Amino acid sequence: MSHTFHIPVLGLGYSIDTPLKVARFGISSTVSIVDDELIERMRQYHLEQNHQGYQPIKKTDSDHRAKRITAYLNLLNDLLQNQFQELGKESFEPGSEIEKYFRLLPENSLRKQFYSKLLEEQDQTKRVRLQEILRSSLRKGSIDVNIMSKVDKMNFSKEGEALDEKFSDALASLRGFAESTLESALILSAGMNPRLYSYLEEFHDFFPLHNSAPKKKIILKVSDFRSAFIQAKFLAKKGLWVHEFRIESGLNCGGHAFATEGFLLGPILEEFKQRRFEMVAELRLMYKAALTIKQIYSFPEPVTRITVQGGIGTVEEDKFLTEYYNLDGTGWGSPFLLVPEATNVDEDMLNCLKGASEDDFYISGASPLGIPFNNFKKSSSETQRLERLAKGRPGSPCTKKFLVSNTEFTEKPICTASREYQNLKLKQLDQLDLPASEHQELFSQITEKICLCQGLTTSVYIKNNILKPKENSAVAICPGPNTAYFSSIYSLEEMVNHIYGRVNLLKDTNRPHVFINELKLYVDYLKKDIAAQKRELSDKKQKQLERFKEQLLIGISYYHQLIPTLKSTLKTHIKLFENDLKELRHSISEIQIGVNQEVSLSK
């Protein structure tokens, strides 16, 4: 691999064509394949930009979702291949893309060292030879794709009849990727979907062939060791190998936030470090046995990578995480929202992001999925939501229906952000005759939901000037809290140089350590969870909250033990780290769960 970092998926639209912006420089990135309407429009856009004819794949076409995804991924692959071939033909001159390719590489890269020799070499014959070596060493970044496993709506025919389960959203997305020409990775996130995981078996590209590694790899995005191992075993028993475990902080990330039961990133990484070889050895036995049953006898030894992402902000943090926990790489996501060369953020939103403070980023209940969602107070979708409330018209028109899930009032699922659902739910609320404070609290919970299907795609339409006249122009965005510390608009080179420590974009920023930032988020999460139980706290819930609190304290003890090791990277900031831990331990210890909980929350 060319780089030690990757760019994770960023919403529905923010990284929809990021590979065309960064992959020729060897940087891997991830495309969401949830929204086939967005995908079809971006296919049309890129074909027209490249002066190629466009033939639409209509919603009325059979298996249109999978076909749209396949066609778009094939187009990305073809366009990237053309870009890469052109880059390889360039001369090594200042300002050329081939020169930029090698300039971006990390300093410890062998190719970067050869490039440094080229810059110093005066002999023309030796220069030509070095250039040939460098050209032959060029490697593209990967065009990886992401599926949220449990966003798997069943679909219906025009006549209203349920279609076969292979036409569900997640399975159709998988089929679209599996039938594409890409040789890259499928990233499965948001937990296990047995139906989807079993469907992987039907595609030969996920299996080794003729002693070659699978053309398509599997990556699991996970937040703890136990669930990672369970999912990997399920797949290994089918002859499917997990190429990478992509560990993500439960709360200190962008998009949907999948909180653990109080397990912090450090202890989670420690468990992966301690049990990595045990896990891989057990998985290999299952994998090889399954391949034997499938009569696949000749295959290379499978390799497992472990990476981490979520809230990393400095080269010191990146270096410590990879070296201490023996990781194979890191993910840098939200900071790239401030890099127009890499992602699709419209100009107005860019200016809002660069001037934002820590308070502008918060974990919300805005997602129709009922999963905590990283939101941004200054987004135009939030402004629109409040304006609709003021006009007495809460909720959004529901046109795409990717997140429909609720059958409380209707036979067919509807979206909890929709005007239809919120009107029905608010009428039900009015009939309960609750005290004013309780009524307002529930009212706010119902109306907090926003339309993500539209909002997370609008920015890419605005940036590329393809927003249709009557389309909603309100933008939703889901940056991680770490974005608050990056306060400018950056070039790709500036951000990559920051990741590798060649520049420091945060040198004048008072930013706590990644472990501290996550711990603060978990303390706030616990307090909010306790507050939500103030009307009724069951014994089961009380025990769960107590376990959560206990795990946070265990995590703090673990971090205290790490301080001697952290000193080499934190240096002058080690005292601040120790003080933050002390204050957070005191804050957690003060939290009362049960009869005195309201008193503790007011402190």
CSV table of N, CA and C in Angstrom, one decimal, residues 114-228:
chain,number,residue,atom,x,y,z
A,114,PHE,N,13.5,6.7,-2.9
A,114,PHE,CA,14.0,6.7,-4.3
A,114,PHE,C,13.7,8.0,-5.0
A,115,TYR,N,12.6,8.6,-4.7
A,115,TYR,CA,12.2,9.9,-5.2
A,115,TYR,C,13.2,11.0,-4.7
A,116,SER,N,13.5,10.9,-3.5
A,116,SER,CA,14.5,11.9,-2.9
A,116,SER,C,15.8,11.8,-3.6
A,117,LYS,N,16.2,10.5,-3.9
A,117,LYS,CA,17.5,10.3,-4.7
A,117,LYS,C,17.4,11.0,-6.0
A,118,LEU,N,16.2,10.8,-6.7
A,118,LEU,CA,16.0,11.4,-8.0
A,118,LEU,C,16.2,12.9,-7.9
A,119,LEU,N,15.7,13.6,-6.9
A,119,LEU,CA,15.8,15.0,-6.8
A,119,LEU,C,17.2,15.5,-6.6
A,120,GLU,N,18.0,14.6,-6.0
A,120,GLU,CA,19.4,15.0,-5.8
A,120,GLU,C,20.4,14.6,-6.9
A,121,GLU,N,19.9,13.6,-7.7
A,121,GLU,CA,20.8,13.1,-8.8
A,121,GLU,C,21.0,14.1,-9.9
A,122,GLN,N,22.3,14.3,-10.3
A,122,GLN,CA,22.6,15.1,-11.4
A,122,GLN,C,22.9,14.4,-12.7
A,123,ASP,N,23.4,13.1,-12.6
A,123,ASP,CA,23.7,12.4,-13.8
A,123,ASP,C,22.4,12.0,-14.5
A,124,GLN,N,22.4,12.3,-15.8
A,124,GLN,CA,21.1,12.2,-16.6
A,124,GLN,C,20.8,10.7,-16.8
A,125,THR,N,21.8,9.8,-17.0
A,125,THR,CA,21.5,8.4,-17.2
A,125,THR,C,21.0,7.8,-15.9
A,126,LYS,N,21.5,8.2,-14.8
A,126,LYS,CA,21.0,7.6,-13.5
A,126,LYS,C,19.6,8.2,-13.2
A,127,ARG,N,19.4,9.4,-13.6
A,127,ARG,CA,18.0,10.0,-13.4
A,127,ARG,C,17.0,9.3,-14.2
A,128,VAL,N,17.3,8.9,-15.5
A,128,VAL,CA,16.3,8.2,-16.3
A,128,VAL,C,16.1,6.8,-15.7
A,129,ARG,N,17.1,6.1,-15.2
A,129,ARG,CA,16.9,4.8,-14.5
A,129,ARG,C,16.0,4.9,-13.3
A,130,LEU,N,16.3,6.0,-12.5
A,130,LEU,CA,15.5,6.2,-11.3
A,130,LEU,C,14.0,6.4,-11.6
A,131,GLN,N,13.8,7.2,-12.7
A,131,GLN,CA,12.4,7.5,-13.1
A,131,GLN,C,11.7,6.2,-13.6
A,132,GLU,N,12.4,5.4,-14.3
A,132,GLU,CA,11.8,4.1,-14.7
A,132,GLU,C,11.4,3.2,-13.5
A,133,ILE,N,12.3,3.2,-12.5
A,133,ILE,CA,12.0,2.5,-11.2
A,133,ILE,C,10.7,3.0,-10.6
A,134,LEU,N,10.7,4.4,-10.5
A,134,LEU,CA,9.6,5.0,-9.8
A,134,LEU,C,8.3,4.8,-10.6
A,135,ARG,N,8.3,4.9,-11.9
A,135,ARG,CA,7.1,4.7,-12.7
A,135,ARG,C,6.6,3.3,-12.5
A,136,SER,N,7.5,2.3,-12.4
A,136,SER,CA,7.0,0.9,-12.3
A,136,SER,C,6.5,0.6,-10.9
A,137,SER,N,6.8,1.6,-9.9
A,137,SER,CA,6.3,1.4,-8.5
A,137,SER,C,5.0,2.0,-8.3
A,138,LEU,N,4.4,2.7,-9.2
A,138,LEU,CA,3.1,3.4,-9.0
A,138,LEU,C,2.0,2.4,-8.7
A,139,ARG,N,1.2,2.8,-7.7
A,139,ARG,CA,0.1,1.9,-7.3
A,139,ARG,C,-1.1,2.8,-7.0
A,140,LYS,N,-2.3,2.4,-7.6
A,140,LYS,CA,-3.5,3.2,-7.3
A,140,LYS,C,-4.0,2.9,-5.9
A,141,GLY,N,-4.8,3.9,-5.4
A,141,GLY,CA,-5.5,3.7,-4.2
A,141,GLY,C,-6.8,2.8,-4.5
A,142,SER,N,-7.3,2.2,-3.5
A,142,SER,CA,-8.5,1.3,-3.7
A,142,SER,C,-9.8,2.1,-3.7
A,143,ILE,N,-10.7,1.6,-4.6
A,143,ILE,CA,-12.1,2.2,-4.6
A,143,ILE,C,-12.9,1.2,-3.8
A,144,ASP,N,-13.0,1.4,-2.5
A,144,ASP,CA,-13.7,0.6,-1.6
A,144,ASP,C,-15.2,1.1,-1.5
A,145,VAL,N,-16.1,0.2,-1.1
A,145,VAL,CA,-17.5,0.5,-1.0
A,145,VAL,C,-18.0,0.2,0.4
A,146,ASN,N,-19.0,0.9,0.8
A,146,ASN,CA,-19.6,0.7,2.2
A,146,ASN,C,-21.1,0.3,2.1
A,147,ILE,N,-21.5,-0.7,2.8
A,147,ILE,CA,-22.9,-1.0,3.0
A,147,ILE,C,-23.2,-1.0,4.5
A,148,MET,N,-24.2,-0.2,4.9
A,148,MET,CA,-24.7,-0.3,6.3
A,148,MET,C,-25.6,-1.6,6.3
A,149,SER,N,-25.1,-2.6,7.0
A,149,SER,CA,-25.8,-3.9,6.8
A,149,SER,C,-27.2,-4.0,7.1
A,150,LYS,N,-27.6,-3.2,8.1
A,150,LYS,CA,-29.0,-3.3,8.6
A,150,LYS,C,-30.0,-2.3,7.9
A,151,VAL,N,-29.4,-1.5,7.0
A,151,VAL,CA,-30.3,-0.6,6.1
A,151,VAL,C,-30.7,-1.5,5.0
A,152,ASP,N,-31.7,-2.3,5.2
A,152,ASP,CA,-32.0,-3.4,4.2
A,152,ASP,C,-33.5,-3.5,4.0
A,153,LYS,N,-34.1,-2.4,3.5
A,153,LYS,CA,-35.5,-2.4,3.3
A,153,LYS,C,-35.9,-3.4,2.2
A,154,MET,N,-37.0,-4.1,2.5
A,154,MET,CA,-37.6,-5.0,1.5
A,154,MET,C,-38.4,-4.1,0.4
A,155,ASN,N,-38.4,-4.5,-0.8
A,155,ASN,CA,-39.0,-3.7,-1.9
A,155,ASN,C,-40.2,-4.4,-2.5
A,156,PHE,N,-41.0,-3.6,-3.2
A,156,PHE,CA,-42.2,-4.1,-3.8
A,156,PHE,C,-42.3,-3.8,-5.3
A,157,SER,N,-43.1,-4.6,-6.0
A,157,SER,CA,-43.3,-4.3,-7.4
A,157,SER,C,-44.3,-3.2,-7.6
A,158,LYS,N,-44.5,-2.7,-8.8
A,158,LYS,CA,-45.4,-1.7,-9.1
A,158,LYS,C,-46.8,-2.0,-8.7
A,159,GLU,N,-47.1,-3.3,-8.6
A,159,GLU,CA,-48.4,-3.8,-8.3
A,159,GLU,C,-48.6,-3.9,-6.7
A,160,GLY,N,-47.5,-3.6,-6.0
A,160,GLY,CA,-47.6,-3.7,-4.5
A,160,GLY,C,-47.2,-5.0,-4.0
A,161,GLU,N,-46.7,-6.0,-4.8
A,161,GLU,CA,-46.4,-7.3,-4.3
A,161,GLU,C,-44.9,-7.3,-3.8
A,162,ALA,N,-44.7,-8.0,-2.7
A,162,ALA,CA,-43.3,-8.1,-2.2
A,162,ALA,C,-42.4,-8.8,-3.1
A,163,LEU,N,-41.2,-8.2,-3.4
A,163,LEU,CA,-40.2,-8.8,-4.3
A,163,LEU,C,-39.4,-9.8,-3.5
A,164,ASP,N,-38.7,-10.7,-4.2
A,164,ASP,CA,-37.8,-11.7,-3.6
A,164,ASP,C,-36.8,-10.9,-2.7
A,165,GLU,N,-36.3,-11.6,-1.6
A,165,GLU,CA,-35.4,-10.9,-0.7
A,165,GLU,C,-34.1,-10.5,-1.3
A,166,LYS,N,-33.7,-11.1,-2.5
A,166,LYS,CA,-32.5,-10.7,-3.1
A,166,LYS,C,-32.6,-9.3,-3.7
A,167,PHE,N,-33.8,-8.7,-3.7
A,167,PHE,CA,-34.0,-7.4,-4.2
A,167,PHE,C,-34.1,-6.4,-3.1
A,168,SER,N,-33.9,-6.8,-1.8
A,168,SER,CA,-33.8,-5.9,-0.7
A,168,SER,C,-32.7,-4.9,-0.9
A,169,ASP,N,-32.7,-3.8,-0.2
A,169,ASP,CA,-31.7,-2.7,-0.5
A,169,ASP,C,-30.3,-3.2,-0.3
A,170,ALA,N,-30.0,-3.9,0.8
A,170,ALA,CA,-28.6,-4.3,1.1
A,170,ALA,C,-28.1,-5.4,0.2
A,171,LEU,N,-29.0,-6.3,-0.1
A,171,LEU,CA,-28.6,-7.4,-1.0
A,171,LEU,C,-28.4,-6.9,-2.4
A,172,ALA,N,-29.3,-6.0,-2.9
A,172,ALA,CA,-29.1,-5.5,-4.2
A,172,ALA,C,-27.8,-4.6,-4.3
A,173,SER,N,-27.5,-3.9,-3.2
A,173,SER,CA,-26.2,-3.1,-3.2
A,173,SER,C,-25.0,-4.1,-3.3
A,174,LEU,N,-25.1,-5.2,-2.5
A,174,LEU,CA,-24.0,-6.2,-2.6
A,174,LEU,C,-23.9,-6.7,-4.0
A,175,ARG,N,-25.0,-7.1,-4.6
A,175,ARG,CA,-24.9,-7.6,-6.0
A,175,ARG,C,-24.3,-6.6,-6.9
A,176,GLY,N,-24.7,-5.3,-6.8
A,176,GLY,CA,-24.1,-4.3,-7.6
A,176,GLY,C,-22.6,-4.3,-7.5
A,177,PHE,N,-22.1,-4.3,-6.3
A,177,PHE,CA,-20.6,-4.4,-6.2
A,177,PHE,C,-20.0,-5.7,-6.7
A,178,ALA,N,-20.6,-6.8,-6.3
A,178,ALA,CA,-20.1,-8.1,-6.7
A,178,ALA,C,-20.0,-8.3,-8.2
A,179,GLU,N,-20.9,-7.7,-8.9
A,179,GLU,CA,-20.8,-7.9,-10.4
A,179,GLU,C,-20.1,-6.8,-11.1
A,180,SER,N,-19.4,-5.9,-10.3
A,180,SER,CA,-18.6,-4.8,-11.0
A,180,SER,C,-17.2,-5.4,-11.3
A,181,THR,N,-16.5,-4.6,-12.0
A,181,THR,CA,-15.1,-4.9,-12.4
A,181,THR,C,-14.1,-4.6,-11.3
A,182,LEU,N,-14.5,-3.9,-10.2
A,182,LEU,CA,-13.6,-3.5,-9.2
A,182,LEU,C,-12.9,-4.7,-8.5
A,183,GLU,N,-11.7,-4.5,-8.2
A,183,GLU,CA,-10.9,-5.5,-7.4
A,183,GLU,C,-10.6,-4.7,-6.1
A,184,SER,N,-11.5,-4.7,-5.2
A,184,SER,CA,-11.3,-3.8,-4.0
A,184,SER,C,-12.1,-4.4,-2.8
A,185,ALA,N,-12.5,-3.6,-1.9
A,185,ALA,CA,-13.0,-4.2,-0.6
A,185,ALA,C,-14.5,-3.7,-0.4
A,186,LEU,N,-15.3,-4.6,0.1
A,186,LEU,CA,-16.6,-4.3,0.6
A,186,LEU,C,-16.5,-4.1,2.1
A,187,ILE,N,-16.9,-2.9,2.6
A,187,ILE,CA,-16.9,-2.6,4.0
A,187,ILE,C,-18.3,-2.8,4.6
A,188,LEU,N,-18.5,-3.7,5.5
A,188,LEU,CA,-19.8,-3.9,6.1
A,188,LEU,C,-19.8,-3.3,7.5
A,189,SER,N,-20.8,-2.4,7.7
A,189,SER,CA,-20.8,-1.7,8.9
A,189,SER,C,-22.2,-1.8,9.6
A,190,ALA,N,-22.3,-1.3,10.8
A,190,ALA,CA,-23.6,-1.2,11.5
A,190,ALA,C,-24.1,-2.6,12.0
A,191,GLY,N,-23.2,-3.5,12.2
A,191,GLY,CA,-23.7,-4.8,12.8
A,191,GLY,C,-23.9,-5.9,11.8
A,192,MET,N,-24.2,-7.0,12.3
A,192,MET,CA,-24.4,-8.2,11.4
A,192,MET,C,-25.8,-8.4,10.9
A,193,ASN,N,-25.8,-8.7,9.6
A,193,ASN,CA,-27.1,-9.0,8.9
A,193,ASN,C,-26.9,-10.4,8.3
A,194,PRO,N,-27.3,-11.5,9.0
A,194,PRO,CA,-27.1,-12.8,8.5
A,194,PRO,C,-27.5,-13.1,7.1
A,195,ARG,N,-28.6,-12.5,6.7
A,195,ARG,CA,-29.1,-12.7,5.3
A,195,ARG,C,-28.1,-12.1,4.3
A,196,LEU,N,-27.6,-10.9,4.6
A,196,LEU,CA,-26.6,-10.3,3.7
A,196,LEU,C,-25.3,-11.0,3.7
A,197,TYR,N,-24.9,-11.4,4.9
A,197,TYR,CA,-23.6,-12.1,5.0
A,197,TYR,C,-23.6,-13.5,4.3
A,198,SER,N,-24.8,-14.1,4.4
A,198,SER,CA,-24.9,-15.4,3.7
A,198,SER,C,-24.9,-15.2,2.2
A,199,TYR,N,-25.5,-14.1,1.7
A,199,TYR,CA,-25.6,-13.8,0.3
A,199,TYR,C,-24.2,-13.7,-0.4
A,200,LEU,N,-23.2,-13.3,0.4
A,200,LEU,CA,-21.8,-13.2,-0.1
A,200,LEU,C,-21.3,-14.5,-0.7
A,201,GLU,N,-21.8,-15.6,-0.2
A,201,GLU,CA,-21.4,-16.9,-0.7
A,201,GLU,C,-21.7,-17.1,-2.2
A,202,GLU,N,-22.7,-16.4,-2.7
A,202,GLU,CA,-23.1,-16.6,-4.1
A,202,GLU,C,-22.2,-16.0,-5.1
A,203,PHE,N,-21.2,-15.2,-4.7
A,203,PHE,CA,-20.4,-14.5,-5.6
A,203,PHE,C,-18.9,-15.0,-5.6
A,204,HIS,N,-18.4,-15.5,-6.7
A,204,HIS,CA,-17.1,-16.2,-6.7
A,204,HIS,C,-15.9,-15.2,-6.4
A,205,ASP,N,-16.1,-13.9,-6.7
A,205,ASP,CA,-15.0,-13.0,-6.5
A,205,ASP,C,-14.6,-12.8,-5.0
A,206,PHE,N,-15.4,-13.3,-4.1
A,206,PHE,CA,-15.1,-13.2,-2.7
A,206,PHE,C,-14.3,-14.5,-2.2
A,207,PHE,N,-14.0,-15.4,-3.1
A,207,PHE,CA,-13.3,-16.6,-2.8
A,207,PHE,C,-12.0,-16.6,-3.6
A,208,PRO,N,-10.9,-17.3,-3.1
A,208,PRO,CA,-9.7,-17.4,-3.8
A,208,PRO,C,-9.9,-18.3,-5.0
A,209,LEU,N,-9.1,-18.1,-6.1
A,209,LEU,CA,-9.2,-18.8,-7.3
A,209,LEU,C,-7.9,-19.0,-7.9
A,210,HIS,N,-7.6,-20.3,-8.3
A,210,HIS,CA,-6.3,-20.6,-8.9
A,210,HIS,C,-5.1,-20.1,-8.1
A,211,ASN,N,-5.1,-20.3,-6.8
A,211,ASN,CA,-4.0,-19.9,-5.9
A,211,ASN,C,-3.8,-18.4,-5.9
A,212,SER,N,-4.9,-17.7,-6.2
A,212,SER,CA,-4.8,-16.2,-6.1
A,212,SER,C,-5.8,-15.7,-5.0
A,213,ALA,N,-5.5,-14.6,-4.4
A,213,ALA,CA,-6.3,-14.1,-3.4
A,213,ALA,C,-7.7,-13.6,-4.0
A,214,PRO,N,-8.7,-13.6,-3.2
A,214,PRO,CA,-10.0,-13.1,-3.8
A,214,PRO,C,-9.9,-11.7,-4.4
A,215,LYS,N,-10.6,-11.6,-5.5
A,215,LYS,CA,-10.6,-10.3,-6.2
A,215,LYS,C,-11.3,-9.2,-5.4
A,216,LYS,N,-12.3,-9.6,-4.6
A,216,LYS,CA,-13.0,-8.7,-3.7
A,216,LYS,C,-12.8,-9.1,-2.3
A,217,LYS,N,-12.4,-8.2,-1.5
A,217,LYS,CA,-12.1,-8.4,-0.1
A,217,LYS,C,-13.3,-8.0,0.8
A,218,ILE,N,-13.2,-8.5,2.0
A,218,ILE,CA,-14.3,-8.1,3.0
A,218,ILE,C,-13.6,-7.4,4.2
A,219,ILE,N,-14.1,-6.2,4.5
A,219,ILE,CA,-13.7,-5.5,5.7
A,219,ILE,C,-14.9,-5.3,6.6
A,220,LEU,N,-14.7,-5.5,7.9
A,220,LEU,CA,-15.7,-5.3,8.9
A,220,LEU,C,-15.4,-4.1,9.7
A,221,LYS,N,-16.3,-3.1,9.7
A,221,LYS,CA,-16.2,-2.0,10.6
A,221,LYS,C,-16.8,-2.4,11.9
A,222,VAL,N,-16.0,-2.3,13.0
A,222,VAL,CA,-16.4,-2.9,14.3
A,222,VAL,C,-16.1,-1.9,15.4
A,223,SER,N,-16.7,-2.1,16.5
A,223,SER,CA,-16.4,-1.2,17.7
A,223,SER,C,-16.0,-2.0,18.9
A,224,ASP,N,-15.9,-3.3,18.8
A,224,ASP,CA,-15.4,-4.1,19.9
A,224,ASP,C,-14.9,-5.5,19.4
A,225,PHE,N,-14.1,-6.1,20.2
A,225,PHE,CA,-13.5,-7.4,19.8
A,225,PHE,C,-14.5,-8.5,19.7
A,226,ARG,N,-15.4,-8.6,20.7
A,226,ARG,CA,-16.4,-9.7,20.7
A,226,ARG,C,-17.2,-9.8,19.5
A,227,SER,N,-17.8,-8.6,19.1
A,227,SER,CA,-18.7,-8.6,17.9
A,227,SER,C,-17.9,-8.9,16.6
A,228,ALA,N,-16.6,-8.4,16.6
A,228,ALA,CA,-15.8,-8.6,15.4
A,228,ALA,C,-15.5,-10.1,15.3
